[in-house]
């Protein structure tokens, strides 16, 4: 049993793919200096900026669903760096709870977001700002 465990560990060590490193070659010659490969991160990689206005449909963990100009539901990722009504979500508070408290379904908002590649290459809408529009309800008479 001990030998089997050793072989298993050795097999795992040998079959593990190495970390991806980008090699920068300097113009001075053959010397190459490895540097970490850039990883696509939905929070740090800027993408195509876009904006639209529409009513809030609902929320999910880290996502705000807003009706787009064509009437379709558009999922917008909200992070702790997203500015909602000029303020960021406190780090100690859950994003979904914050969205449910401050952006009720039916409330009209203006969303500015970037289309960024996710880790698997699929595009994702990441909000930079969400500004609630002033409600134009008439006072009760």
Tab-separated table of C-alpha atoms in Angstrom:
chain	number	residue	atom	x	y	z
A	1	UNK	CA	0.000	0.000	0.000
A	2	UNK	CA	2.851	2.378	0.773
A	3	UNK	CA	4.477	1.809	-2.613
A	4	UNK	CA	1.124	2.332	-4.360
A	5	UNK	CA	0.729	5.718	-2.615
A	6	UNK	CA	4.235	6.755	-3.640
A	7	UNK	CA	3.538	5.851	-7.263
A	8	UNK	CA	0.257	7.733	-7.170
A	9	UNK	CA	1.940	10.893	-5.840
A	10	UNK	CA	4.766	10.604	-8.354
A	11	UNK	CA	2.251	10.210	-11.185
A	12	UNK	CA	0.357	13.311	-10.041
A	13	UNK	CA	3.539	15.364	-9.829
A	14	UNK	CA	4.678	14.342	-13.305
A	15	UNK	CA	1.300	14.816	-14.963
A	16	UNK	CA	0.586	18.304	-13.573
A	17	UNK	CA	0.800	20.953	-16.313
A	18	UNK	CA	3.330	23.688	-15.594
A	19	UNK	CA	2.185	27.236	-14.935
A	20	UNK	CA	1.857	29.333	-18.056
A	21	UNK	CA	4.712	31.799	-18.379
A	22	UNK	CA	5.220	34.325	-21.119
A	23	UNK	CA	8.815	34.651	-22.268
A	24	UNK	CA	10.018	38.169	-23.019
A	25	UNK	CA	13.079	38.239	-25.217
A	26	UNK	CA	15.341	41.214	-24.853
A	27	UNK	CA	16.811	42.878	-27.916
A	28	UNK	CA	20.325	42.394	-26.541
A	29	UNK	CA	20.513	38.723	-27.398
A	30	UNK	CA	19.556	35.226	-26.377
A	31	UNK	CA	18.665	35.903	-22.766
A	32	UNK	CA	15.013	35.356	-21.986
A	33	UNK	CA	13.309	36.576	-18.876
A	34	UNK	CA	10.107	34.706	-17.886
A	35	UNK	CA	7.205	36.771	-16.613
A	36	UNK	CA	3.742	35.684	-15.540
A	37	UNK	CA	1.265	35.445	-18.397
A	38	UNK	CA	-1.567	37.935	-18.240
A	39	UNK	CA	-4.786	36.303	-17.141
A	40	UNK	CA	-8.143	37.660	-18.258
A	41	UNK	CA	-9.939	38.895	-15.166
A	42	UNK	CA	-13.422	40.328	-15.429
A	43	UNK	CA	-12.645	42.921	-12.763
A	44	UNK	CA	-9.369	44.276	-14.093
A	45	UNK	CA	-9.391	43.965	-17.882
A	46	UNK	CA	-11.159	46.923	-19.480
A	47	UNK	CA	-13.385	46.153	-22.405
A	48	UNK	CA	-15.793	47.882	-24.758
A	49	UNK	CA	-17.638	50.671	-22.879
A	50	UNK	CA	-21.421	50.783	-23.304
A	51	UNK	CA	-24.421	52.386	-21.601
A	52	UNK	CA	-28.208	52.124	-21.580
A	53	UNK	CA	-31.227	52.870	-19.397
A	54	UNK	CA	-34.066	50.616	-18.332
A	55	UNK	CA	-36.064	49.248	-15.416
A	56	UNK	CA	-34.556	46.756	-12.963
A	57	UNK	CA	-36.011	43.253	-13.304
A	58	UNK	CA	-34.288	41.629	-10.327
A	59	UNK	CA	-31.022	40.510	-8.799
A	60	UNK	CA	-28.960	37.354	-8.358
A	61	UNK	CA	-25.652	36.877	-6.549
A	62	UNK	CA	-23.408	39.553	-8.080
A	63	UNK	CA	-25.751	40.188	-11.011
A	64	UNK	CA	-28.310	42.883	-11.764
A	65	UNK	CA	-30.924	42.132	-14.439
A	66	UNK	CA	-32.098	45.198	-16.378
A	67	UNK	CA	-34.493	45.476	-19.312
A	68	UNK	CA	-32.507	46.639	-22.334
A	69	UNK	CA	-33.595	48.953	-25.154
A	70	UNK	CA	-34.924	46.010	-27.192
A	71	UNK	CA	-36.934	44.679	-24.243
A	72	UNK	CA	-34.581	41.762	-23.511
A	73	UNK	CA	-33.263	41.037	-20.030
A	74	UNK	CA	-29.579	41.999	-19.824
A	75	UNK	CA	-27.451	40.520	-17.017
A	76	UNK	CA	-24.950	43.029	-15.616
A	77	UNK	CA	-22.222	41.856	-13.233
A	78	UNK	CA	-21.826	44.109	-10.194
A	79	UNK	CA	-18.609	44.068	-8.153
A	80	UNK	CA	-17.408	45.932	-5.065
A	81	UNK	CA	-15.766	48.410	-7.472
A	82	UNK	CA	-19.064	49.299	-9.172
A	83	UNK	CA	-20.371	52.733	-8.216
A	84	UNK	CA	-24.073	52.643	-7.359
A	85	UNK	CA	-25.602	56.111	-6.909
A	86	UNK	CA	-22.071	57.488	-6.528
A	87	UNK	CA	-20.977	55.017	-3.820
A	88	UNK	CA	-19.300	51.605	-3.909
A	89	UNK	CA	-20.675	48.525	-2.188
A	90	UNK	CA	-19.003	48.167	1.249
A	91	UNK	CA	-16.535	45.271	1.334
A	92	UNK	CA	-18.197	43.758	4.401
A	93	UNK	CA	-21.630	43.642	2.728
A	94	UNK	CA	-22.953	41.086	0.268
A	95	UNK	CA	-23.494	42.559	-3.213
A	96	UNK	CA	-26.870	40.859	-3.744
A	97	UNK	CA	-28.212	42.173	-0.420
A	98	UNK	CA	-27.005	45.684	-1.259
A	99	UNK	CA	-28.652	45.540	-4.695
A	100	UNK	CA	-31.961	44.304	-3.238
A	101	UNK	CA	-31.995	47.133	-0.688
A	102	UNK	CA	-31.053	49.961	-3.067
A	103	UNK	CA	-32.408	48.905	-6.478
A	104	UNK	CA	-35.942	47.534	-6.230
A	105	UNK	CA	-37.523	45.807	-9.258
A	106	UNK	CA	-39.221	48.322	-11.542
A	107	UNK	CA	-36.871	51.175	-10.647
A	108	UNK	CA	-35.394	52.853	-13.707
A	109	UNK	CA	-31.587	52.983	-13.806
A	110	UNK	CA	-28.834	54.110	-16.164
A	111	UNK	CA	-26.087	51.496	-16.447
A	112	UNK	CA	-22.567	52.096	-17.758
A	113	UNK	CA	-20.669	48.876	-18.315
A	114	UNK	CA	-17.821	47.221	-20.200
A	115	UNK	CA	-18.017	44.027	-22.200
A	116	UNK	CA	-15.077	42.003	-20.887
A	117	UNK	CA	-13.871	38.503	-21.667
A	118	UNK	CA	-14.420	35.991	-18.882
A	119	UNK	CA	-11.751	33.401	-18.032
A	120	UNK	CA	-13.121	30.958	-20.616
A	121	UNK	CA	-13.355	33.644	-23.337
A	122	UNK	CA	-17.090	34.295	-23.159
A	123	UNK	CA	-18.096	37.968	-22.967
A	124	UNK	CA	-19.517	39.373	-19.750
A	125	UNK	CA	-21.151	42.720	-18.965
A	126	UNK	CA	-19.390	44.299	-15.955
A	127	UNK	CA	-20.945	47.485	-14.551
A	128	UNK	CA	-18.771	50.495	-13.811
A	129	UNK	CA	-21.652	52.737	-12.652
A	130	UNK	CA	-25.342	52.244	-11.924
A	131	UNK	CA	-27.306	55.469	-11.462
A	132	UNK	CA	-30.909	55.237	-10.286
A	133	UNK	CA	-33.138	57.713	-12.077
A	134	UNK	CA	-35.321	60.006	-10.000
A	135	UNK	CA	-38.790	58.571	-9.632
A	136	UNK	CA	-41.474	60.769	-11.145
A	137	UNK	CA	-44.368	59.586	-9.050
A	138	UNK	CA	-47.064	62.090	-8.235
A	139	UNK	CA	-47.705	62.707	-4.533
A	140	UNK	CA	-50.924	61.129	-3.211
A	141	UNK	CA	-53.893	63.545	-3.199
